[in-house]
Amino acid sequence: MRLNGWLLLALGGVSMNLSAANNLVVAYDSDPVSLDPQEQLSVSMFQMSHMVFDSLVRYDQDLSFEPRLAERWERVDDKTVRFYLRKNVQFHSGNHFTAKDVVWTFDRLKTSVDHKAVLAPFKGMELVDDYTVDLVAHHPYPLYLQAAAYIFPMDSAFYSGVDDNNQPKAKIVKNGQSYASLNASGTGPYTVSYREQGIKTTYSRFSGYWDQGGNIDQVTVVPIKNSATRTAALLSGDVDMIAPVVPTDFKRIEASQQANLLTKEGIRLITLQMNQTNPVLANPKVRQAIVYAINNQAIAKKIMRGFAIPASQQWPQTYAGHNPKLDLRYDPEKSKALLKEAGFGEGLSLTMIAPNNRYVNDAKVAQAVSSMLAKVGIKVDLRTMPKAQYWPEFATCATDILMIGWGAETENFSDFLVKTRNKETGQGQYNCGHYSNPVIDRLIDQSHTELDEQKRALVLQEIEQRLYEDAAFVPLHWQNIAWAVKPGINIAPIVNAMNLHYFGNLYVEENNKL
């Protein structure tokens, strides 16, 4: 398959000649920032990780857990879960996978700025024998499989020693260059045979892969930020699959015989954080006024074209933490009254940033929010930018209002988004609102030690109630997911509501060969 001239130009003129083998060309809206699976928490990084590495367990279609490098597991006691590892698994380097690699990966993951909060509840990973490890928590902990889904064992021998710059090969450099960000040796279905960041990445089938369920020999991933351009590339036959598909392109794809549309109800919450280092936003009445000024339903209906579910809290309806008592809030007059009570009856000015290629219609949603806030007297200086520039700026937490999305599948929203920021533990790593509430922190900790599901649900629902009353953040909507593929390719079995794609298990029938 060849990309035509206009798309080659859009991609910087890089030729993408593919052989007659069973190859797949996929266009995403963005590119992973690194080949280091522990550098950043993001969907694009997880997508890359499932190509090049394997996790201990992974989420299936129902967001339950299925075995991967861990064949089975059992709870030894309230604090310990034992994982029995798959044997005869090889890394891309040729090194053999053992329990030593899992322990090494766990220890390294504990040092990752982005990931260490996931593992904060755990005392450590202990070696039992060559193919058995114990995951030991500090206290009884219900989310051990959620944590195991983050553990993508790395080739400890491959990443040992120093690189040509005399830097440790295992060093994690966030938003920078490191050996691990440029080189990879995993146990996954594909090796990285070519990568030019921001242009294309080619993944070639690893002949020594332990799971032979799929038959795609090569996957070439190209980032195409513009949604209309992505759709055009699919309909013209230049790519085989695109993600995401924005709602405005649904009819165009459905009317075409060149592609099929697949949709799923999503669990990713799109939110706005309000930075309380600004004394104005430290006032709960101002935060409540912002919440009341934003019409979630209108955003979901008009901008998202009905392809989103308006949100009043963190948890979707299908999760135990969802609190059915929390209604949507939209009342511009009440918003104005709250501003007046807070001493801002004449209005105020705030800054805001949002990505323009990370979430579906993210820039349009941000512009709508800015307009809604203007109607109640809040002037917003809005800047939108590509994801590559957005996350480094987000990390500085130097803006008043910031957009971020988070998936519910990890069941630890609050650890990252609303718990008090703590550099040592990684708690509150993405809490750029600098929201801090000791009661909330205590309840979050309590939810992590409660093994009774009903009691834990009540604790989570109390957290939601308190966050709602405090206007800790602005919940906008749960973003649904859409993919489009050329006819003859059935991706339904290898995608899920987390927007993960298990291409290693994609099988294309002989008469539909690419």
Short mmCIF file of C-alpha atoms in Angstrom, two decimals:
data_model
loop_
_atom_site.label_atom_id
_atom_site.label_comp_id
_atom_site.label_asym_id
_atom_site.label_seq_id
_atom_site.Cartn_x
_atom_site.Cartn_y
_atom_site.Cartn_z
CA MET A 1 0.00 0.00 0.00
CA ARG A 2 1.31 3.48 -0.89
CA LEU A 3 0.30 6.82 0.48
CA ASN A 4 -0.64 9.29 -2.25
CA GLY A 5 1.20 12.54 -2.88
CA TRP A 6 -0.88 14.90 -0.75
CA LEU A 7 -0.60 12.72 2.32
CA LEU A 8 3.10 12.12 1.78
CA LEU A 9 3.50 15.89 1.69
CA ALA A 10 1.50 16.24 4.90
CA LEU A 11 3.79 13.66 6.51
CA GLY A 12 6.92 15.50 5.52
CA GLY A 13 7.62 13.59 2.32
CA VAL A 14 8.60 10.35 4.05
CA SER A 15 8.02 7.45 1.69
CA MET A 16 6.01 4.58 3.12
CA ASN A 17 6.32 1.81 0.53
CA LEU A 18 4.96 -1.40 1.96
CA SER A 19 5.46 -4.89 0.66
CA ALA A 20 2.75 -7.29 -0.45
CA ALA A 21 2.73 -8.97 2.94
CA ASN A 22 -0.13 -8.57 5.41
CA ASN A 23 0.58 -5.00 6.49
CA LEU A 24 -1.62 -2.47 8.24
CA VAL A 25 -1.35 1.32 8.07
CA VAL A 26 -2.98 3.12 11.01
CA ALA A 27 -3.47 6.87 11.41
CA TYR A 28 -3.80 8.18 14.96
CA ASP A 29 -4.28 11.77 16.05
CA SER A 30 -0.97 11.79 17.91
CA ASP A 31 2.31 9.98 18.38
CA PRO A 32 3.73 8.36 21.53
CA VAL A 33 6.36 10.62 23.06
CA SER A 34 8.77 7.79 23.75
CA LEU A 35 9.54 4.06 23.51
CA ASP A 36 9.96 3.91 27.29
CA PRO A 37 6.73 2.45 28.68
CA GLN A 38 7.41 4.02 32.08
CA GLU A 39 8.02 7.59 30.96
CA GLN A 40 4.47 8.93 30.66
CA LEU A 41 0.92 7.97 31.58
CA SER A 42 -1.11 8.38 28.39
CA VAL A 43 -3.25 6.34 25.99
CA SER A 44 -0.76 6.70 23.14
CA MET A 45 1.97 5.31 25.39
CA PHE A 46 -0.21 2.38 26.41
CA GLN A 47 -0.99 1.70 22.75
CA MET A 48 2.73 1.60 21.99
CA SER A 49 3.41 -0.57 25.05
CA HIS A 50 0.93 -3.23 23.94
CA MET A 51 2.73 -3.39 20.58
CA VAL A 52 6.30 -3.73 21.87
CA PHE A 53 5.84 -5.08 25.40
CA ASP A 54 3.40 -7.33 27.26
CA SER A 55 1.76 -6.58 30.58
CA LEU A 56 1.31 -9.11 33.37
CA VAL A 57 -2.43 -8.92 32.78
CA ARG A 58 -4.51 -6.82 30.42
CA TYR A 59 -8.06 -5.55 30.07
CA ASP A 60 -10.40 -7.55 27.84
CA GLN A 61 -13.54 -6.45 26.02
CA ASP A 62 -15.55 -6.23 29.25
CA LEU A 63 -12.68 -4.49 31.07
CA SER A 64 -12.12 -7.62 33.12
CA PHE A 65 -8.61 -9.04 33.30
CA GLU A 66 -7.04 -11.71 31.14
CA PRO A 67 -3.65 -13.41 31.59
CA ARG A 68 -0.64 -12.27 29.60
CA LEU A 69 2.86 -12.70 31.00
CA ALA A 70 1.21 -13.82 34.21
CA GLU A 71 -0.57 -17.10 33.39
CA ARG A 72 -2.48 -17.13 36.67
CA TRP A 73 -2.54 -15.53 40.11
CA GLU A 74 -3.83 -16.14 43.59
CA ARG A 75 -4.21 -14.17 46.78
CA VAL A 76 -1.84 -15.55 49.40
CA ASP A 77 -3.15 -13.28 52.15
CA ASP A 78 -4.80 -9.86 52.51
CA LYS A 79 -1.58 -8.11 51.52
CA THR A 80 -0.02 -10.53 49.03
CA VAL A 81 -0.93 -11.73 45.54
CA ARG A 82 1.21 -14.38 43.85
CA PHE A 83 1.72 -14.29 40.06
CA TYR A 84 2.78 -17.40 38.15
CA LEU A 85 4.68 -16.30 35.05
CA ARG A 86 4.63 -17.65 31.54
CA LYS A 87 7.64 -19.77 30.61
CA ASN A 88 9.55 -19.96 27.31
CA VAL A 89 9.05 -16.26 26.55
CA GLN A 90 11.78 -14.34 24.74
CA PHE A 91 12.65 -10.66 24.64
CA HIS A 92 13.32 -9.05 21.27
CA SER A 93 17.04 -9.04 22.16
CA GLY A 94 17.03 -12.81 22.48
CA ASN A 95 17.25 -12.73 26.27
CA HIS A 96 14.88 -15.02 28.14
CA PHE A 97 12.08 -13.56 30.26
CA THR A 98 12.15 -14.51 33.96
CA ALA A 99 10.85 -13.29 37.29
CA LYS A 100 14.03 -11.25 37.68
CA ASP A 101 12.84 -8.97 34.86
CA VAL A 102 9.47 -8.44 36.57
CA VAL A 103 11.10 -7.44 39.85
CA TRP A 104 13.55 -5.15 38.03
CA THR A 105 10.68 -3.53 36.09
CA PHE A 106 8.63 -3.03 39.25
CA ASP A 107 11.54 -1.39 41.06
CA ARG A 108 12.17 0.93 38.11
CA LEU A 109 8.47 1.76 37.81
CA LYS A 110 8.45 2.87 41.44
CA THR A 111 10.88 5.65 40.44
CA SER A 112 8.75 6.94 37.54
CA VAL A 113 7.25 10.35 38.29
CA ASP A 114 4.09 9.42 36.38
CA HIS A 115 3.67 5.84 37.57
CA LYS A 116 4.89 5.63 41.14
CA ALA A 117 1.51 6.63 42.57
CA VAL A 118 0.04 3.48 40.97
CA LEU A 119 2.47 1.39 42.98
CA ALA A 120 2.47 3.50 46.15
CA PRO A 121 0.20 1.01 47.99
CA PHE A 122 2.78 -1.75 47.47
CA LYS A 123 5.74 -2.58 49.66
CA GLY A 124 7.47 -4.39 46.82
CA MET A 125 7.66 -7.22 44.30
CA GLU A 126 9.38 -10.28 45.74
CA LEU A 127 11.11 -13.04 43.82
CA VAL A 128 9.79 -16.49 44.73
CA ASP A 129 11.51 -18.51 41.99
CA ASP A 130 12.43 -18.03 38.33
CA TYR A 131 8.78 -17.88 37.26
CA THR A 132 6.91 -16.75 40.37
CA VAL A 133 6.65 -13.35 42.06
CA ASP A 134 4.71 -11.97 45.00
CA LEU A 135 3.18 -8.49 44.85
CA VAL A 136 3.12 -7.33 48.46
CA ALA A 137 1.05 -4.36 49.63
CA HIS A 138 1.54 -2.20 52.72
CA HIS A 139 -2.04 -2.96 53.72
CA PRO A 140 -5.02 -4.94 52.38
CA TYR A 141 -5.54 -3.61 48.86
CA PRO A 142 -8.35 -4.40 46.38
CA LEU A 143 -6.81 -3.07 43.13
CA TYR A 144 -3.83 -5.38 42.63
CA LEU A 145 -4.87 -6.47 39.12
CA GLN A 146 -5.37 -2.85 38.07
CA ALA A 147 -1.79 -2.24 39.17
CA ALA A 148 -0.53 -5.38 37.39
CA ALA A 149 -1.98 -4.04 34.12
CA TYR A 150 0.56 -1.19 34.36
CA ILE A 151 3.53 -3.55 34.67
CA PHE A 152 5.10 -4.20 31.25
CA PRO A 153 8.19 -6.29 32.04
CA MET A 154 11.33 -4.85 30.47
CA ASP A 155 14.51 -6.66 29.47
CA SER A 156 16.68 -6.02 32.53
CA ALA A 157 19.88 -7.18 30.81
CA PHE A 158 19.20 -5.00 27.74
CA TYR A 159 18.68 -1.88 29.87
CA SER A 160 21.66 -2.50 32.17
CA GLY A 161 24.91 -0.57 31.99
CA VAL A 162 25.52 2.84 30.42
CA ASP A 163 24.95 4.28 26.95
CA ASP A 164 27.40 6.09 24.65
CA ASN A 165 26.93 9.25 26.72
CA ASN A 166 27.88 7.39 29.90
CA GLN A 167 24.30 7.68 31.15
CA PRO A 168 22.50 4.71 32.74
CA LYS A 169 20.48 2.87 30.11
CA ALA A 170 17.69 2.42 32.67
CA LYS A 171 17.41 6.15 33.38
CA ILE A 172 13.88 7.60 33.00
CA VAL A 173 13.88 11.03 31.39
CA LYS A 174 10.45 12.62 31.14
CA ASN A 175 10.00 14.70 27.98
CA GLY A 176 13.64 14.18 27.07
CA GLN A 177 16.11 11.89 25.36
CA SER A 178 17.33 8.71 27.00
CA TYR A 179 18.50 5.27 25.94
CA ALA A 180 15.14 3.77 26.93
CA SER A 181 13.17 6.43 25.08
CA LEU A 182 14.98 5.56 21.83
CA ASN A 183 15.60 1.81 22.19
CA ALA A 184 13.27 -1.00 23.17
CA SER A 185 13.44 -4.69 24.01
CA GLY A 186 10.11 -6.10 25.12
CA THR A 187 8.29 -9.42 24.83
CA GLY A 188 5.49 -7.94 22.69
CA PRO A 189 4.21 -8.99 19.26
CA TYR A 190 6.20 -6.34 17.39
CA THR A 191 9.68 -4.89 17.29
CA VAL A 192 10.28 -1.27 16.34
CA SER A 193 11.88 -1.47 12.88
CA TYR A 194 11.67 2.26 12.07
CA ARG A 195 10.78 5.38 14.01
CA GLU A 196 10.83 9.04 13.17
CA GLN A 197 8.91 10.73 15.96
CA GLY A 198 5.98 12.76 14.69
CA ILE A 199 6.27 11.20 11.22
CA LYS A 200 5.85 7.44 11.40
CA THR A 201 6.67 4.35 13.41
CA THR A 202 6.89 0.91 11.82
CA TYR A 203 6.34 -2.18 13.94
CA SER A 204 7.44 -5.54 12.50
CA ARG A 205 6.17 -8.90 13.69
CA PHE A 206 8.49 -10.55 16.22
CA SER A 207 9.12 -14.08 14.96
CA GLY A 208 9.78 -15.33 18.48
CA TYR A 209 6.50 -14.03 19.93
CA TRP A 210 4.88 -16.48 22.33
CA ASP A 211 1.25 -15.72 21.33
CA GLN A 212 0.64 -16.63 17.68
CA GLY A 213 -3.02 -15.54 17.55
CA GLY A 214 -2.71 -12.80 14.91
CA ASN A 215 -1.45 -12.60 11.34
CA ILE A 216 -0.56 -8.94 10.78
CA ASP A 217 3.11 -8.86 9.77
CA GLN A 218 3.68 -5.14 9.98
CA VAL A 219 1.89 -2.14 11.46
CA THR A 220 2.86 1.34 10.33
CA VAL A 221 1.49 4.12 12.52
CA VAL A 222 1.35 7.70 11.24
CA PRO A 223 0.15 10.68 13.27
CA ILE A 224 -2.39 12.81 11.39
CA LYS A 225 -3.59 15.52 13.74
CA ASN A 226 -6.39 16.92 11.60
CA SER A 227 -9.54 14.80 11.87
CA ALA A 228 -10.82 15.60 8.36
CA THR A 229 -7.44 14.68 6.89
CA ARG A 230 -7.45 11.37 8.78
CA THR A 231 -10.87 10.51 7.44
CA ALA A 232 -9.88 11.51 3.90
CA ALA A 233 -6.80 9.28 4.13
CA LEU A 234 -8.99 6.32 5.06
CA LEU A 235 -11.64 6.92 2.40
CA SER A 236 -8.98 7.33 -0.30
CA GLY A 237 -7.37 4.03 0.67
CA ASP A 238 -4.10 5.50 1.89
CA VAL A 239 -4.54 4.08 5.39
CA ASP A 240 -6.42 1.05 6.65
CA MET A 241 -7.63 2.33 10.03
CA ILE A 242 -8.06 5.65 11.82
CA ALA A 243 -8.63 6.65 15.42
CA PRO A 244 -10.25 8.61 16.78
CA VAL A 245 -13.13 9.42 14.47
CA VAL A 246 -14.84 12.70 15.35
CA PRO A 247 -18.65 12.79 15.36
CA THR A 248 -18.79 15.24 12.44
CA ASP A 249 -17.29 12.53 10.20
CA PHE A 250 -19.70 9.73 11.13
CA LYS A 251 -22.19 10.30 8.32
CA ARG A 252 -19.43 10.70 5.79
CA ILE A 253 -17.95 7.33 6.74
CA GLU A 254 -21.28 5.55 7.07
CA ALA A 255 -22.32 6.76 3.60
CA SER A 256 -19.09 5.47 2.11
CA GLN A 257 -18.45 1.94 0.94
CA GLN A 258 -14.76 2.43 1.63
CA ALA A 259 -14.88 2.09 5.42
CA ASN A 260 -16.79 0.73 8.40
CA LEU A 261 -17.42 2.60 11.65
CA LEU A 262 -17.12 1.03 15.10
CA THR A 263 -18.20 2.86 18.25
CA LYS A 264 -18.14 2.15 21.97
CA GLU A 265 -19.41 3.98 25.02
CA GLY A 266 -16.37 5.50 26.65
CA ILE A 267 -15.21 5.79 30.24
CA ARG A 268 -12.74 8.64 29.80
CA LEU A 269 -13.80 11.72 31.75
CA ILE A 270 -12.89 15.10 30.26
CA THR A 271 -12.41 17.66 33.03
CA LEU A 272 -11.14 21.14 33.77
CA GLN A 273 -8.87 21.75 36.72
CA MET A 274 -8.99 25.09 38.54
CA ASN A 275 -5.61 26.09 39.88
CA GLN A 276 -6.00 27.13 43.51
CA THR A 277 -2.55 28.69 43.68
CA ASN A 278 -4.50 31.62 42.26
CA PRO A 279 -6.29 33.00 45.36
CA VAL A 280 -9.35 33.73 43.23
CA LEU A 281 -9.80 30.02 42.50
CA ALA A 282 -9.06 29.08 46.10
CA ASN A 283 -12.49 30.57 46.83
CA PRO A 284 -15.05 27.71 46.55
CA LYS A 285 -17.77 30.15 45.48
CA VAL A 286 -15.75 31.11 42.41
CA ARG A 287 -15.17 27.44 41.56
CA GLN A 288 -18.88 26.73 42.01
CA ALA A 289 -19.70 29.70 39.80
CA ILE A 290 -17.52 28.25 37.05
CA VAL A 291 -19.26 24.88 37.32
CA TYR A 292 -22.72 26.50 37.16
CA ALA A 293 -21.71 28.58 34.12
CA ILE A 294 -20.86 25.58 31.92
CA ASN A 295 -23.61 23.79 30.04
CA ASN A 296 -22.35 20.19 29.88
CA GLN A 297 -25.44 18.97 28.05
CA ALA A 298 -25.07 21.55 25.30
CA ILE A 299 -21.41 20.63 24.82
CA ALA A 300 -22.25 16.94 24.60
CA LYS A 301 -25.15 17.54 22.23
CA LYS A 302 -23.80 20.23 19.91
CA ILE A 303 -20.02 19.98 19.92
CA MET A 304 -19.77 16.23 20.54
CA ARG A 305 -22.85 15.60 18.34
CA GLY A 306 -24.40 13.43 21.04
CA PHE A 307 -21.31 11.21 21.15
CA ALA A 308 -20.55 11.93 24.80
CA ILE A 309 -22.32 11.59 28.14
CA PRO A 310 -22.57 14.77 30.26
CA ALA A 311 -20.84 14.29 33.61
CA SER A 312 -21.36 15.62 37.10
CA GLN A 313 -18.65 13.50 38.78
CA GLN A 314 -15.66 11.25 38.15
CA TRP A 315 -17.28 7.82 37.96
CA PRO A 316 -19.41 6.59 35.01
CA GLN A 317 -22.74 4.95 35.84
CA THR A 318 -21.43 1.41 35.46
CA TYR A 319 -18.83 1.85 38.23
CA ALA A 320 -19.33 1.35 41.95
CA GLY A 321 -18.14 4.85 42.78
CA HIS A 322 -20.91 6.53 40.78
CA ASN A 323 -23.15 8.61 43.03
CA PRO A 324 -26.69 8.76 41.56
CA LYS A 325 -27.60 11.76 43.74
CA LEU A 326 -25.30 14.17 41.90
CA ASP A 327 -27.19 16.06 39.19
CA LEU A 328 -25.77 18.15 36.39
CA ARG A 329 -25.40 21.82 37.32
CA TYR A 330 -26.09 24.58 34.82
CA ASP A 331 -27.57 27.86 36.02
CA PRO A 332 -25.95 31.07 34.66
CA GLU A 333 -27.93 33.28 37.05
CA LYS A 334 -26.77 31.29 40.05
CA SER A 335 -23.23 31.51 38.66
CA LYS A 336 -23.47 35.31 38.54
CA ALA A 337 -24.89 35.41 42.08
CA LEU A 338 -22.02 33.27 43.40
CA LEU A 339 -19.48 35.55 41.72
CA LYS A 340 -21.12 38.55 43.34
CA GLU A 341 -21.05 36.86 46.76
CA ALA A 342 -17.36 36.15 46.22
CA GLY A 343 -16.70 39.81 45.48
CA PHE A 344 -16.46 39.54 41.70
CA GLY A 345 -19.78 41.02 40.65
CA GLU A 346 -17.97 43.12 38.06
CA GLY A 347 -16.31 40.04 36.59
CA LEU A 348 -12.79 38.63 36.56
CA SER A 349 -10.11 37.37 34.15
CA LEU A 350 -8.50 33.92 34.02
CA THR A 351 -6.07 32.05 31.79
CA MET A 352 -6.77 28.64 30.29
CA ILE A 353 -4.93 26.02 28.25
CA ALA A 354 -6.20 22.96 26.37
CA PRO A 355 -4.78 20.55 23.80
CA ASN A 356 -6.02 20.66 20.22
CA ASN A 357 -5.25 17.07 19.21
CA ARG A 358 -5.51 14.94 22.35
CA TYR A 359 -9.23 14.51 23.02
CA VAL A 360 -12.16 14.50 20.63
CA ASN A 361 -12.97 18.11 19.71
CA ASP A 362 -10.84 19.28 22.62
CA ALA A 363 -10.14 22.77 21.23
CA LYS A 364 -13.79 23.29 20.30
CA VAL A 365 -14.88 22.21 23.78
CA ALA A 366 -12.40 24.65 25.33
CA GLN A 367 -13.67 27.47 23.10
CA ALA A 368 -17.26 26.70 24.10
CA VAL A 369 -16.31 26.77 27.78
CA SER A 370 -14.58 30.13 27.27
CA SER A 371 -17.72 31.55 25.64
CA MET A 372 -19.97 30.24 28.42
CA LEU A 373 -17.75 31.74 31.11
CA ALA A 374 -17.74 35.09 29.29
CA LYS A 375 -21.54 35.20 29.55
CA VAL A 376 -21.35 35.27 33.35
CA GLY A 377 -18.53 37.83 33.46
CA ILE A 378 -15.43 35.62 33.45
CA LYS A 379 -13.04 36.66 30.69
CA VAL A 380 -10.81 33.78 29.60
CA ASP A 381 -7.46 34.07 27.84
CA LEU A 382 -7.50 30.68 26.10
CA ARG A 383 -4.55 29.03 24.40
CA THR A 384 -4.75 25.67 22.64
CA MET A 385 -1.76 23.72 21.40
CA PRO A 386 -0.69 20.28 20.06
CA LYS A 387 -0.28 17.49 22.57
CA ALA A 388 3.51 17.49 22.24
CA GLN A 389 3.62 21.06 23.55
CA TYR A 390 0.63 20.75 25.86
CA TRP A 391 1.85 18.16 28.35
CA PRO A 392 5.15 19.88 29.20
CA GLU A 393 3.21 23.11 29.79
CA PHE A 394 0.50 21.31 31.76
CA ALA A 395 3.22 19.86 33.98
CA THR A 396 4.24 23.36 35.09
CA CYS A 397 0.72 23.92 36.52
CA ALA A 398 1.19 27.61 35.73
CA THR A 399 -2.26 28.33 34.24
CA ASP A 400 -5.60 29.01 35.95
CA ILE A 401 -7.75 26.46 34.11
CA LEU A 402 -6.35 23.29 32.52
CA MET A 403 -8.02 20.50 30.54
CA ILE A 404 -7.26 16.85 31.27
CA GLY A 405 -8.97 13.52 30.61
CA TRP A 406 -8.72 10.35 32.69
CA GLY A 407 -10.02 6.81 32.22
CA ALA A 408 -12.10 5.13 34.91
CA GLU A 409 -10.72 1.67 34.27
CA THR A 410 -7.81 2.14 36.69
CA GLU A 411 -10.31 2.87 39.50
CA ASN A 412 -7.84 5.32 41.04
CA PHE A 413 -8.95 8.67 39.56
CA SER A 414 -8.59 10.46 42.82
CA ASP A 415 -5.00 9.37 43.48
CA PHE A 416 -3.87 11.36 40.47
CA LEU A 417 -6.39 14.16 40.06
CA VAL A 418 -7.62 15.33 43.48
CA LYS A 419 -5.37 13.91 46.17
CA THR A 420 -2.94 16.39 47.71
CA ARG A 421 0.19 16.67 45.57
CA ASN A 422 3.15 14.74 46.95
CA LYS A 423 6.36 14.50 44.90
CA GLU A 424 7.74 11.71 47.06
CA THR A 425 4.79 9.31 46.64
CA GLY A 426 3.55 10.57 43.25
CA GLN A 427 0.09 11.14 44.71
CA GLY A 428 -1.70 14.03 43.02
CA GLN A 429 0.76 13.93 40.13
CA TYR A 430 -1.83 15.38 37.72
CA ASN A 431 -3.59 17.55 40.29
CA CYS A 432 -2.71 20.88 38.70
CA GLY A 433 -5.68 22.38 40.49
CA HIS A 434 -3.60 22.03 43.68
CA TYR A 435 -6.82 20.93 45.37
CA SER A 436 -6.07 19.70 48.89
CA ASN A 437 -8.59 18.37 51.37
CA PRO A 438 -7.43 16.18 54.31
CA VAL A 439 -10.86 14.55 54.57
CA ILE A 440 -10.77 13.57 50.90
CA ASP A 441 -7.22 12.24 51.30
CA ARG A 442 -8.30 10.11 54.25
CA LEU A 443 -11.32 8.72 52.39
CA ILE A 444 -9.18 7.89 49.35
CA ASP A 445 -6.80 5.96 51.60
CA GLN A 446 -9.75 4.22 53.22
CA SER A 447 -11.08 3.12 49.82
CA HIS A 448 -7.72 1.49 49.11
CA THR A 449 -7.86 -0.72 52.18
CA GLU A 450 -11.50 -1.79 52.00
CA LEU A 451 -11.87 -5.25 50.44
CA ASP A 452 -15.66 -5.41 50.89
CA GLU A 453 -17.01 -4.14 47.54
CA GLN A 454 -20.24 -2.65 48.93
CA LYS A 455 -18.46 -0.79 51.73
CA ARG A 456 -15.82 0.45 49.30
CA ALA A 457 -18.55 1.73 46.94
CA LEU A 458 -20.05 3.78 49.77
CA VAL A 459 -16.68 5.35 50.52
CA LEU A 460 -16.14 6.21 46.85
CA GLN A 461 -19.61 7.74 46.61
CA GLU A 462 -18.93 9.86 49.69
CA ILE A 463 -15.77 11.13 48.00
CA GLU A 464 -17.83 12.13 44.98
CA GLN A 465 -20.37 13.94 47.14
CA ARG A 466 -17.68 15.98 48.89
CA LEU A 467 -15.85 16.81 45.64
CA TYR A 468 -19.18 17.90 44.12
CA GLU A 469 -19.99 20.22 47.00
CA ASP A 470 -16.47 21.64 47.01
CA ALA A 471 -16.40 22.13 43.22
CA ALA A 472 -12.96 20.54 43.26
CA PHE A 473 -12.88 20.40 39.46
CA VAL A 474 -15.21 20.83 36.47
CA PRO A 475 -16.50 17.50 35.11
CA LEU A 476 -17.50 17.95 31.46
CA HIS A 477 -18.37 14.62 29.86
CA TRP A 478 -17.40 11.01 29.37
CA GLN A 479 -15.94 10.76 25.90
CA ASN A 480 -17.18 7.94 23.70
CA ILE A 481 -14.82 6.20 21.28
CA ALA A 482 -14.99 5.61 17.53
CA TRP A 483 -12.71 3.85 15.08
CA ALA A 484 -13.03 3.37 11.32
CA VAL A 485 -11.42 0.66 9.18
CA LYS A 486 -11.47 -0.49 5.59
CA PRO A 487 -13.99 -3.28 4.81
CA GLY A 488 -12.80 -6.78 5.57
CA ILE A 489 -10.92 -5.87 8.73
CA ASN A 490 -12.74 -6.78 11.93
CA ILE A 491 -11.14 -4.86 14.79
CA ALA A 492 -14.03 -5.40 17.24
CA PRO A 493 -12.25 -8.28 19.04
CA ILE A 494 -9.03 -6.32 19.59
CA VAL A 495 -10.26 -2.90 20.82
CA ASN A 496 -11.95 -1.90 24.06
CA ALA A 497 -13.42 1.05 25.94
CA MET A 498 -9.94 1.99 27.16
CA ASN A 499 -9.06 2.75 23.52
CA LEU A 500 -6.40 0.04 23.58
CA HIS A 501 -5.68 -1.90 20.39
CA TYR A 502 -4.24 -5.39 20.54
CA PHE A 503 -2.90 -5.63 16.98
CA GLY A 504 -0.84 -8.68 17.90
CA ASN A 505 -4.11 -10.63 18.06
CA LEU A 506 -5.68 -9.14 14.92
CA TYR A 507 -6.44 -11.84 12.37
CA VAL A 508 -7.45 -10.99 8.80
CA GLU A 509 -9.06 -13.71 6.68
CA GLU A 510 -7.14 -14.85 3.61
CA ASN A 511 -9.60 -13.28 1.15
CA ASN A 512 -9.28 -9.93 2.96
CA LYS A 513 -5.48 -9.76 2.99
CA LEU A 514 -4.23 -6.19 2.96
#
